[in-house]
Short mmCIF file of C-alpha atoms in Angstrom, two decimals:
data_model
loop_
_atom_site.label_atom_id
_atom_site.label_comp_id
_atom_site.label_asym_id
_atom_site.label_seq_id
_atom_site.Cartn_x
_atom_site.Cartn_y
_atom_site.Cartn_z
CA UNK A 1 9.48 29.37 22.63
CA UNK A 2 8.21 26.43 20.56
CA UNK A 3 10.96 24.64 18.72
CA UNK A 4 10.42 22.11 15.87
CA UNK A 5 12.43 18.99 15.62
CA UNK A 6 14.92 18.90 12.81
CA UNK A 7 13.40 15.73 11.60
CA UNK A 8 10.17 17.67 10.65
CA UNK A 9 12.14 19.96 8.21
CA UNK A 10 10.48 19.80 4.87
CA UNK A 11 7.67 17.51 6.09
CA UNK A 12 4.11 18.47 5.44
CA UNK A 13 0.60 17.00 5.52
CA UNK A 14 0.46 14.57 2.67
CA UNK A 15 -0.85 15.66 -0.70
CA UNK A 16 -3.47 12.96 -0.39
CA UNK A 17 -4.92 14.49 2.81
CA UNK A 18 -4.71 18.01 1.41
CA UNK A 19 -6.51 17.11 -1.78
CA UNK A 20 -9.23 15.41 0.27
CA UNK A 21 -9.72 18.71 2.14
CA UNK A 22 -9.83 20.64 -1.13
CA UNK A 23 -12.35 18.19 -2.56
CA UNK A 24 -14.59 18.48 0.46
CA UNK A 25 -14.50 22.32 0.23
CA UNK A 26 -15.93 22.23 -3.27
CA UNK A 27 -18.24 19.27 -2.86
CA UNK A 28 -16.42 17.15 -5.37
CA UNK A 29 -15.95 13.55 -5.92
CA UNK A 30 -12.93 12.22 -4.07
CA UNK A 31 -10.93 9.78 -6.16
CA UNK A 32 -7.74 11.02 -4.57
CA UNK A 33 -7.54 9.22 -1.11
CA UNK A 34 -7.68 5.46 -1.10
CA UNK A 35 -10.65 5.50 1.32
CA UNK A 36 -11.84 2.11 0.44
CA UNK A 37 -15.47 3.08 0.21
CA UNK A 38 -17.02 -0.35 -0.54
CA UNK A 39 -18.86 -2.37 2.01
CA UNK A 40 -17.03 -4.79 4.29
CA UNK A 41 -18.21 -8.42 4.16
CA UNK A 42 -21.77 -8.44 5.68
CA UNK A 43 -20.93 -11.74 7.57
CA UNK A 44 -17.99 -10.05 9.26
CA UNK A 45 -20.06 -7.20 10.48
CA UNK A 46 -22.80 -9.47 11.68
CA UNK A 47 -20.27 -11.66 13.50
CA UNK A 48 -18.80 -8.53 15.14
CA UNK A 49 -22.22 -7.12 16.23
CA UNK A 50 -23.20 -10.47 17.78
CA UNK A 51 -19.90 -11.12 19.67
CA UNK A 52 -18.68 -7.58 20.42
CA UNK A 53 -19.61 -7.45 24.12
CA UNK A 54 -17.73 -10.85 24.92
CA UNK A 55 -14.52 -9.71 23.26
CA UNK A 56 -11.44 -8.60 25.12
CA UNK A 57 -11.55 -4.81 25.50
CA UNK A 58 -8.18 -4.49 27.26
CA UNK A 59 -4.63 -4.55 25.81
CA UNK A 60 -3.48 -7.54 23.94
CA UNK A 61 0.02 -9.00 24.19
CA UNK A 62 2.62 -6.70 22.58
CA UNK A 63 2.97 -9.09 19.72
CA UNK A 64 -0.77 -9.28 19.22
CA UNK A 65 -3.81 -11.46 20.08
CA UNK A 66 -2.70 -15.08 20.22
CA UNK A 67 -5.62 -16.36 18.14
CA UNK A 68 -5.02 -13.68 15.38
CA UNK A 69 -1.29 -14.60 15.23
CA UNK A 70 -2.21 -18.28 14.70
CA UNK A 71 -4.64 -17.24 11.92
CA UNK A 72 -2.01 -14.99 10.28
CA UNK A 73 0.48 -17.83 10.42
CA UNK A 74 -1.91 -20.25 8.74
CA UNK A 75 -2.89 -17.55 6.09
CA UNK A 76 0.86 -16.91 5.42
CA UNK A 77 1.52 -20.65 4.89
CA UNK A 78 -1.56 -21.15 2.57
CA UNK A 79 -1.51 -17.94 0.44
CA UNK A 80 2.02 -16.53 0.67
CA UNK A 81 4.31 -19.53 0.90
CA UNK A 82 5.86 -18.15 4.11
CA UNK A 83 6.40 -20.18 7.17
CA UNK A 84 6.11 -17.88 10.27
CA UNK A 85 6.01 -19.06 13.88
CA UNK A 86 3.26 -17.11 15.65
CA UNK A 87 5.21 -17.13 18.87
CA UNK A 88 8.20 -15.09 17.56
CA UNK A 89 7.81 -14.22 13.88
CA UNK A 90 4.62 -12.20 13.63
CA UNK A 91 3.61 -8.92 15.18
CA UNK A 92 0.16 -7.32 14.93
CA UNK A 93 0.34 -3.49 14.39
CA UNK A 94 -1.73 -0.49 13.99
CA UNK A 95 -2.16 -0.80 10.27
CA UNK A 96 0.40 -1.59 7.70
CA UNK A 97 1.80 1.86 8.22
CA UNK A 98 2.39 0.94 11.85
CA UNK A 99 4.38 -2.05 10.75
CA UNK A 100 6.42 0.00 8.36
CA UNK A 101 7.23 2.80 10.93
CA UNK A 102 8.11 0.29 13.62
CA UNK A 103 10.42 -1.55 11.07
CA UNK A 104 12.20 1.77 10.19
CA UNK A 105 12.49 2.71 13.94
CA UNK A 106 13.92 -0.66 14.82
CA UNK A 107 16.43 -1.55 12.09
CA UNK A 108 17.91 1.76 10.67
CA UNK A 109 19.95 4.72 11.81
CA UNK A 110 19.78 8.32 10.70
CA UNK A 111 21.58 8.76 7.33
CA UNK A 112 21.04 5.24 6.15
CA UNK A 113 19.80 4.88 2.62
CA UNK A 114 16.56 3.14 1.63
CA UNK A 115 15.95 2.21 -2.06
CA UNK A 116 12.36 3.00 -3.17
CA UNK A 117 10.87 1.93 -6.44
CA UNK A 118 9.57 5.08 -8.15
CA UNK A 119 6.64 5.99 -8.46
CA UNK A 120 6.29 4.83 -4.80
CA UNK A 121 3.77 5.33 -2.05
CA UNK A 122 3.98 8.72 -0.49
CA UNK A 123 3.58 7.56 3.03
CA UNK A 124 6.63 5.36 2.67
CA UNK A 125 8.64 8.45 1.63
CA UNK A 126 7.29 10.48 4.57
CA UNK A 127 8.17 7.84 7.13
CA UNK A 128 11.60 7.41 5.70
CA UNK A 129 12.22 11.09 6.06
CA UNK A 130 10.70 11.26 9.51
CA UNK A 131 13.20 8.87 10.74
CA UNK A 132 16.01 10.89 9.07
CA UNK A 133 16.81 8.18 6.57
CA UNK A 134 17.64 8.87 2.94
CA UNK A 135 15.18 7.71 0.26
CA UNK A 136 17.10 6.58 -2.92
CA UNK A 137 14.92 6.37 -6.01
CA UNK A 138 15.01 3.54 -8.58
CA UNK A 139 13.18 4.93 -11.52
CA UNK A 140 10.61 2.59 -13.18
CA UNK A 141 9.62 3.87 -16.58
CA UNK A 142 6.03 4.27 -17.63
CA UNK A 143 3.89 2.68 -19.07
CA UNK A 144 5.14 -0.75 -17.94
CA UNK A 145 6.93 0.26 -14.67
CA UNK A 146 9.19 -2.80 -14.95
CA UNK A 147 12.23 -3.12 -12.60
CA UNK A 148 15.50 -3.48 -14.44
CA UNK A 149 18.48 -5.11 -12.84
CA UNK A 150 20.86 -2.32 -14.03
CA UNK A 151 18.77 0.47 -12.68
CA UNK A 152 18.49 -1.19 -9.32
CA UNK A 153 22.25 -1.99 -9.04
CA UNK A 154 23.15 1.61 -10.14
CA UNK A 155 21.04 3.12 -7.27
CA UNK A 156 22.97 1.22 -4.62
CA UNK A 157 25.47 3.32 -2.62
CA UNK A 158 27.70 2.73 0.39
CA UNK A 159 24.95 4.03 2.62
CA UNK A 160 22.22 1.79 1.23
CA UNK A 161 20.71 -0.53 3.81
CA UNK A 162 17.34 -1.78 2.46
CA UNK A 163 14.95 -1.97 -0.52
CA UNK A 164 11.32 -1.28 -0.20
CA UNK A 165 9.00 -3.24 -2.55
CA UNK A 166 5.24 -2.50 -2.74
CA UNK A 167 3.44 -5.31 -4.75
CA UNK A 168 0.78 -4.85 -6.03
CA UNK A 169 2.20 -1.30 -6.17
CA UNK A 170 0.49 1.92 -5.09
CA UNK A 171 0.21 4.00 -7.23
CA UNK A 172 0.95 2.21 -10.44
CA UNK A 173 -0.76 -1.17 -9.81
CA UNK A 174 2.44 -2.98 -10.90
CA UNK A 175 2.84 -6.61 -9.68
CA UNK A 176 6.51 -7.50 -9.77
CA UNK A 177 7.19 -10.90 -11.36
CA UNK A 178 9.57 -13.65 -10.49
CA UNK A 179 12.25 -12.31 -12.72
CA UNK A 180 12.16 -8.87 -11.20
CA UNK A 181 12.09 -10.24 -7.61
CA UNK A 182 15.06 -12.30 -8.71
CA UNK A 183 16.94 -9.10 -9.49
CA UNK A 184 16.15 -7.80 -6.03
CA UNK A 185 17.28 -11.09 -4.42
CA UNK A 186 20.61 -10.95 -6.39
CA UNK A 187 21.45 -7.39 -5.58
CA UNK A 188 20.23 -7.58 -1.94
CA UNK A 189 22.47 -10.60 -1.43
CA UNK A 190 25.48 -8.81 -3.10
CA UNK A 191 25.12 -5.83 -0.74
CA UNK A 192 23.62 -7.41 2.37
CA UNK A 193 20.48 -5.38 2.11
CA UNK A 194 17.19 -5.89 3.92
CA UNK A 195 14.09 -6.19 1.74
CA UNK A 196 10.88 -4.54 3.20
CA UNK A 197 7.66 -5.52 1.33
CA UNK A 198 4.29 -3.85 1.54
CA UNK A 199 1.71 -6.39 0.32
CA UNK A 200 -1.47 -4.70 1.61
CA UNK A 201 -3.11 -5.16 -1.87
CA UNK A 202 -2.10 -8.85 -2.12
CA UNK A 203 -5.65 -10.14 -2.79
CA UNK A 204 -6.64 -7.44 -5.23
CA UNK A 205 -5.20 -8.36 -8.65
CA UNK A 206 -6.42 -8.94 -12.18
CA UNK A 207 -5.55 -12.06 -14.16
CA UNK A 208 -4.97 -15.62 -13.35
CA UNK A 209 -1.64 -15.57 -11.61
CA UNK A 210 -1.90 -15.49 -7.84
CA UNK A 211 -0.02 -13.11 -5.68
CA UNK A 212 3.73 -13.74 -5.35
CA UNK A 213 5.32 -12.79 -2.03
CA UNK A 214 9.01 -11.80 -2.29
CA UNK A 215 9.73 -13.38 1.10
CA UNK A 216 8.73 -16.86 -0.34
CA UNK A 217 11.54 -16.86 -2.85
CA UNK A 218 15.12 -18.34 -2.46
CA UNK A 219 17.62 -15.73 -1.42
CA UNK A 220 14.87 -13.49 0.08
CA UNK A 221 13.26 -15.45 2.94
CA UNK A 222 16.12 -14.75 5.39
CA UNK A 223 16.38 -11.05 4.71
CA UNK A 224 12.78 -10.02 4.07
CA UNK A 225 10.36 -8.10 6.29
CA UNK A 226 6.90 -8.87 5.01
CA UNK A 227 4.19 -6.30 5.79
CA UNK A 228 0.35 -6.61 5.12
CA UNK A 229 -2.90 -5.99 6.77
CA UNK A 230 -6.64 -6.35 6.61
CA UNK A 231 -7.64 -2.81 5.45
CA UNK A 232 -7.90 -3.38 1.80
CA UNK A 233 -8.89 -7.04 1.56
CA UNK A 234 -11.87 -6.60 3.84
CA UNK A 235 -12.73 -2.92 3.28
CA UNK A 236 -12.01 -2.04 6.87
CA UNK A 237 -9.18 0.59 6.85
CA UNK A 238 -10.61 2.32 9.84
CA UNK A 239 -10.02 -0.76 12.03
CA UNK A 240 -6.26 -0.10 11.65
CA UNK A 241 -5.10 -3.71 11.65
CA UNK A 242 -1.81 -4.70 10.02
CA UNK A 243 0.99 -7.19 10.73
CA UNK A 244 4.58 -7.79 10.01
CA UNK A 245 6.53 -11.01 9.79
CA UNK A 246 10.27 -11.63 9.46
CA UNK A 247 12.97 -14.06 10.82
CA UNK A 248 12.88 -14.05 14.62
CA UNK A 249 16.07 -12.18 15.10
CA UNK A 250 14.82 -9.34 12.78
CA UNK A 251 11.36 -9.30 14.17
CA UNK A 252 12.36 -8.94 17.93
CA UNK A 253 13.40 -5.26 17.80
CA UNK A 254 10.45 -4.57 15.53
CA UNK A 255 8.10 -5.84 18.23
CA UNK A 256 9.79 -3.55 20.77
CA UNK A 257 9.44 -0.58 18.45
CA UNK A 258 5.79 -1.30 17.73
CA UNK A 259 5.06 -1.68 21.45
CA UNK A 260 6.82 1.64 22.14
CA UNK A 261 5.05 3.60 19.34
CA UNK A 262 1.52 2.27 19.89
CA UNK A 263 1.29 -0.38 22.72
CA UNK A 264 -0.89 -2.78 20.56
CA UNK A 265 -3.43 -2.76 17.80
CA UNK A 266 -7.12 -2.46 18.88
CA UNK A 267 -7.70 -5.78 20.78
CA UNK A 268 -11.41 -6.47 20.05
CA UNK A 269 -10.83 -5.83 16.43
CA UNK A 270 -7.83 -8.17 16.37
CA UNK A 271 -10.10 -10.87 17.71
CA UNK A 272 -12.76 -10.16 15.08
CA UNK A 273 -10.03 -10.21 12.35
CA UNK A 274 -9.73 -14.03 12.93
CA UNK A 275 -13.09 -14.38 11.35
CA UNK A 276 -12.14 -12.33 8.35
CA UNK A 277 -9.11 -14.52 7.72
CA UNK A 278 -11.36 -17.57 7.74
CA UNK A 279 -13.46 -16.46 4.79
CA UNK A 280 -13.50 -18.87 1.87
CA UNK A 281 -11.57 -18.53 -1.42
CA UNK A 282 -14.79 -17.59 -3.09
CA UNK A 283 -14.89 -14.23 -1.16
CA UNK A 284 -11.51 -13.23 -2.72
CA UNK A 285 -12.75 -14.28 -6.17
CA UNK A 286 -15.81 -12.05 -5.80
CA UNK A 287 -13.59 -9.22 -4.42
CA UNK A 288 -11.44 -9.26 -7.51
CA UNK A 289 -14.31 -9.53 -9.85
CA UNK A 290 -15.95 -6.47 -8.21
CA UNK A 291 -12.74 -4.33 -8.48
CA UNK A 292 -12.18 -5.45 -12.06
CA UNK A 293 -15.56 -4.13 -12.97
CA UNK A 294 -14.92 -0.79 -11.17
CA UNK A 295 -11.51 -0.56 -12.88
CA UNK A 296 -12.98 -0.86 -16.32
CA UNK A 297 -15.82 1.67 -15.44
CA UNK A 298 -13.31 4.36 -14.48
CA UNK A 299 -10.92 3.65 -17.19
CA UNK A 300 -13.61 3.97 -19.78
CA UNK A 301 -14.62 7.27 -18.27
CA UNK A 302 -11.18 8.78 -18.38
CA UNK A 303 -10.62 7.49 -21.88
CA UNK A 304 -13.95 9.07 -23.11
CA UNK A 305 -12.83 12.38 -21.58
CA UNK A 306 -9.62 12.39 -23.67
CA UNK A 307 -7.13 10.88 -21.16
CA UNK A 308 -5.12 7.78 -21.13
CA UNK A 309 -5.39 5.48 -18.09
CA UNK A 310 -2.97 2.59 -17.53
CA UNK A 311 -4.12 -1.02 -16.99
CA UNK A 312 -3.10 -1.86 -13.48
CA UNK A 313 -2.29 -5.40 -12.66
CA UNK A 314 -3.43 -5.09 -9.06
CA UNK A 315 -4.58 -2.63 -6.30
CA UNK A 316 -7.46 -0.18 -6.88
CA UNK A 317 -5.88 2.88 -8.59
CA UNK A 318 -5.52 4.09 -12.19
CA UNK A 319 -2.46 6.12 -13.19
CA UNK A 320 -3.84 8.47 -15.80
CA UNK A 321 -1.89 10.29 -18.46
CA UNK A 322 -3.61 13.74 -18.75
CA UNK A 323 -1.54 15.02 -21.67
CA UNK A 324 -4.79 15.40 -23.61
CA UNK A 325 -5.89 18.19 -21.19
CA UNK A 326 -3.10 20.35 -22.47
CA UNK A 327 -1.30 20.52 -19.18
CA UNK A 328 2.26 20.05 -18.42
CA UNK A 329 2.39 18.48 -14.95
CA UNK A 330 0.47 16.21 -12.60
CA UNK A 331 -0.20 19.20 -10.35
CA UNK A 332 -1.75 21.18 -13.24
CA UNK A 333 -3.73 18.03 -14.26
CA UNK A 334 -5.09 17.49 -10.69
CA UNK A 335 -6.06 21.22 -10.42
CA UNK A 336 -7.78 21.13 -13.80
CA UNK A 337 -9.75 18.04 -13.02
CA UNK A 338 -10.88 19.43 -9.64
CA UNK A 339 -11.74 22.86 -10.95
CA UNK A 340 -13.53 21.89 -14.14
CA UNK A 341 -14.89 18.52 -13.38
CA UNK A 342 -15.20 18.45 -9.55
CA UNK A 343 -13.09 15.27 -9.43
CA UNK A 344 -10.18 15.02 -6.90
CA UNK A 345 -7.07 13.03 -8.04
CA UNK A 346 -3.51 12.99 -6.77
CA UNK A 347 -0.62 14.38 -9.02
CA UNK A 348 1.95 11.88 -10.05
CA UNK A 349 4.71 14.03 -8.55
CA UNK A 350 3.32 13.15 -5.03
CA UNK A 351 4.75 9.62 -5.61
CA UNK A 352 8.10 10.59 -7.12
CA UNK A 353 11.34 12.07 -5.93
CA UNK A 354 12.14 13.08 -9.48
CA UNK A 355 9.88 14.70 -12.16
CA UNK A 356 7.78 11.91 -13.75
CA UNK A 357 8.14 13.70 -17.02
CA UNK A 358 4.46 13.27 -17.86
CA UNK A 359 1.26 14.91 -16.49
CA UNK A 360 -0.05 11.85 -14.69
CA UNK A 361 -2.59 11.62 -11.83
CA UNK A 362 -3.65 8.77 -9.60
CA UNK A 363 -7.36 8.06 -9.30
CA UNK A 364 -8.93 5.52 -6.87
CA UNK A 365 -11.80 3.31 -7.91
CA UNK A 366 -12.62 1.77 -4.59
CA UNK A 367 -15.97 3.66 -4.51
CA UNK A 368 -19.59 2.66 -5.25
CA UNK A 369 -20.43 2.17 -8.89
CA UNK A 370 -22.97 5.03 -8.90
CA UNK A 371 -19.99 7.28 -7.91
CA UNK A 372 -18.02 6.08 -10.82
CA UNK A 373 -21.01 6.63 -13.17
CA UNK A 374 -21.41 10.16 -11.88
CA UNK A 375 -17.69 10.63 -12.27
CA UNK A 376 -17.99 9.70 -16.01
CA UNK A 377 -20.62 12.47 -16.44
CA UNK A 378 -18.62 14.98 -14.58
CA UNK A 379 -15.32 14.25 -16.60
CA UNK A 380 -17.25 14.53 -19.85
CA UNK A 381 -18.87 17.76 -18.67
CA UNK A 382 -15.56 19.14 -17.53
CA UNK A 383 -14.12 18.50 -20.94
CA UNK A 384 -16.61 20.81 -22.69
#
């Protein structure tokens, strides 16, 4: 007789995946899943096509391809203000998700509490639950989603072991500033907590202030596990390339866990990733300009259809208040938009442990402009 592990109790396929299936069934426009449907840099693809046969097609070292680790180390020093020895402070992983799951597996025991800033990334919640840890929400109030010191301190319990920080945040697009990260440093120091950051959207932000990595700040460097990857910055999520950096004594068990879970990230793609990390600053400027235009296109479309999108500071999602549709929850709003407009979104409840209190959905704008223009027409048609 088949038995199901206790750790699977209550776990189901993510709302993001199930909404994608529903959207495909009706032939709709999928703004639900962050599929990153814009073209990768043409020079990266050309480089890969020309060199693919000569690349290493066997396993890499458990910590990753040596050349990639050197490139990541240089990138961290230049863009993140983080010093990381490629020999013992960086591990290449199967996506940022692989880095996150290896971190949980290596550093925590069942029952440990993990603070999550709500609304939070649904896959973070699923992974925390899979390893039989306890997600402890810290509510960030719309529309600003600022982190308040008192709210963070009040969420800490005797079982709390870590804080997860996603910046720029999925789903809200929030970029936590120096003051907010100072609150995290203060409280993490008081309670000897690890800080796990997910910075996968680090190069996608709006405004003049560059990305601020928590691990670069005083009081956080020695206790921070920094996670990022190449999926979003180079539009290659299917390559499944992520990485994690931390002090050597913290990273050592993470490397063992990553090796156990997946052996290594795809070796030839690791080697090609070195070329991506060498792209000039102008590439990232163009990337941000492109996404800013898409952000405005989709925001205007939702506004014209009677809804209220937020103004994200980073990432490529809108958080849309759908109160104007006459619905009472994000679930109802997502159903309404799919049924009446043929547009798939994700209900805000998928990113919260508690009721968000407002009918909010997340919509992804990492799609071609013609899809966004068609979305505008369908939203308007669905309103009538």
